[in-house]
């Protein structure tokens, strides 16, 4: 994994991830604006957000099996081509039948949700194909910062293209980016393909194995619960973002794009500083810092009186998520058997992703009566209290599990700490 070949593969890996995420951000920029523009209804926006994530709950466990059987890169490329095909069909329907726009976009959200799952699991497998040992945190940091960087490029590209050709045609741009993303991963090494009979009994057996490996791994179970709490609070804030910015604060649509571009700029900063931070601090410290920043920033979103304060808090929240996810992504792959990573991460993502439709439904049910900012504030307080109790147990659980894998004497040191 060193030398020019290793750097070249890492560059292709990162570029493929980035372009796929930029395509997702272009879709996330255009679809909420199109739906809110068509309906002006916050509850419809929340329902659309819930529909976007619900199918992924069913898809993740099966996507994990596919990723383990395939090895990662093949699946990544094929599914991104399929995502491009879906967007092309949606664009054609919306262009020819404008009255079907809202319904078509909501159906497309279901399709894209189903196809997102195998891409996420392919990236998990791809990290382990290109990195091992101490390089894993840096590779996971690369993935996390590609997500933030995509938040800068995606909305910026979306805003510029929307002004030039209209919001609907952003779907064509996203489709093209998905295709290029697929091409970037074609030269990457293929993981070993796992033979399977493909029978119902065999598939059910593998699904059950993934759940057993997950539920028997105490630190991973604790991490799932912390992630769920984080995602629920953050998903609620994310699902009302466009409504708060353009509705509560009366800011123009360009402010929505600018906000996400600012988040992306922080991704560039993190890309430079996280490797240096990892030289001085361990992933545990980075995770705790990220959690504290995230919780405080969510409270800032709830209390923000102006767009400027809201934007500052939103950028801080995304940075908090980025730092916490270096801990999150690094520790979980250290205690999950590599051959069964997909089987375990499928249920892991399912439980995490469950928070997104729950957040969307909360907004659909209570967003108007309670108020989106107040609801985010309540969830931020709950998140802070839960993290105060469970995060220390999670950190210690990982320390014990990792030490047990390394050396018995190291485990004794951790227990004594």
mmCIF file of C-alpha atoms in Angstrom, residues 16-28 76-88 112 115-116 119-120 170-185:
data_model
loop_
_atom_site.group_PDB
_atom_site.id
_atom_site.type_symbol
_atom_site.label_atom_id
_atom_site.label_comp_id
_atom_site.label_asym_id
_atom_site.label_seq_id
_atom_site.Cartn_x
_atom_site.Cartn_y
_atom_site.Cartn_z
ATOM 1 C CA UNK A 16 -14.580 7.978 -6.959
ATOM 2 C CA UNK A 17 -16.009 8.479 -3.491
ATOM 3 C CA UNK A 18 -15.957 12.269 -3.903
ATOM 4 C CA UNK A 19 -17.692 12.315 -7.291
ATOM 5 C CA UNK A 20 -20.374 9.923 -6.105
ATOM 6 C CA UNK A 21 -20.970 12.084 -3.038
ATOM 7 C CA UNK A 22 -21.020 15.269 -5.129
ATOM 8 C CA UNK A 23 -23.713 13.657 -7.283
ATOM 9 C CA UNK A 24 -25.685 12.833 -4.131
ATOM 10 C CA UNK A 25 -25.311 16.418 -2.914
ATOM 11 C CA UNK A 26 -26.538 17.786 -6.236
ATOM 12 C CA UNK A 27 -29.621 15.583 -5.869
ATOM 13 C CA UNK A 28 -30.076 16.585 -2.217
ATOM 14 C CA UNK A 76 -19.588 0.206 -6.307
ATOM 15 C CA UNK A 77 -19.167 0.734 -10.043
ATOM 16 C CA UNK A 78 -22.248 -1.210 -11.097
ATOM 17 C CA UNK A 79 -24.576 0.452 -8.608
ATOM 18 C CA UNK A 80 -23.399 3.960 -9.497
ATOM 19 C CA UNK A 81 -24.186 3.258 -13.154
ATOM 20 C CA UNK A 82 -27.629 2.083 -12.054
ATOM 21 C CA UNK A 83 -28.124 5.281 -10.033
ATOM 22 C CA UNK A 84 -27.298 7.308 -13.140
ATOM 23 C CA UNK A 85 -29.900 5.333 -15.090
ATOM 24 C CA UNK A 86 -32.592 6.034 -12.472
ATOM 25 C CA UNK A 87 -31.933 9.779 -12.566
ATOM 26 C CA UNK A 88 -32.047 9.798 -16.359
ATOM 27 C CA UNK A 112 -32.001 6.083 -4.681
ATOM 28 C CA UNK A 115 -29.178 1.930 -4.252
ATOM 29 C CA UNK A 116 -27.314 3.981 -1.642
ATOM 30 C CA UNK A 119 -22.469 1.936 -2.283
ATOM 31 C CA UNK A 120 -21.935 2.659 1.418
ATOM 32 C CA UNK A 170 -29.365 19.127 -12.165
ATOM 33 C CA UNK A 171 -30.459 15.488 -12.274
ATOM 34 C CA UNK A 172 -28.603 15.075 -15.578
ATOM 35 C CA UNK A 173 -25.428 16.495 -14.024
ATOM 36 C CA UNK A 174 -25.747 14.105 -11.082
ATOM 37 C CA UNK A 175 -26.223 11.162 -13.454
ATOM 38 C CA UNK A 176 -23.020 12.045 -15.333
ATOM 39 C CA UNK A 177 -21.077 12.313 -12.070
ATOM 40 C CA UNK A 178 -22.291 8.865 -10.985
ATOM 41 C CA UNK A 179 -20.942 7.388 -14.227
ATOM 42 C CA UNK A 180 -17.501 8.998 -13.806
ATOM 43 C CA UNK A 181 -17.441 7.864 -10.169
ATOM 44 C CA UNK A 182 -18.017 4.287 -11.335
ATOM 45 C CA UNK A 183 -15.152 4.560 -13.829
ATOM 46 C CA UNK A 184 -12.711 5.727 -11.116
ATOM 47 C CA UNK A 185 -13.105 2.482 -9.185
#
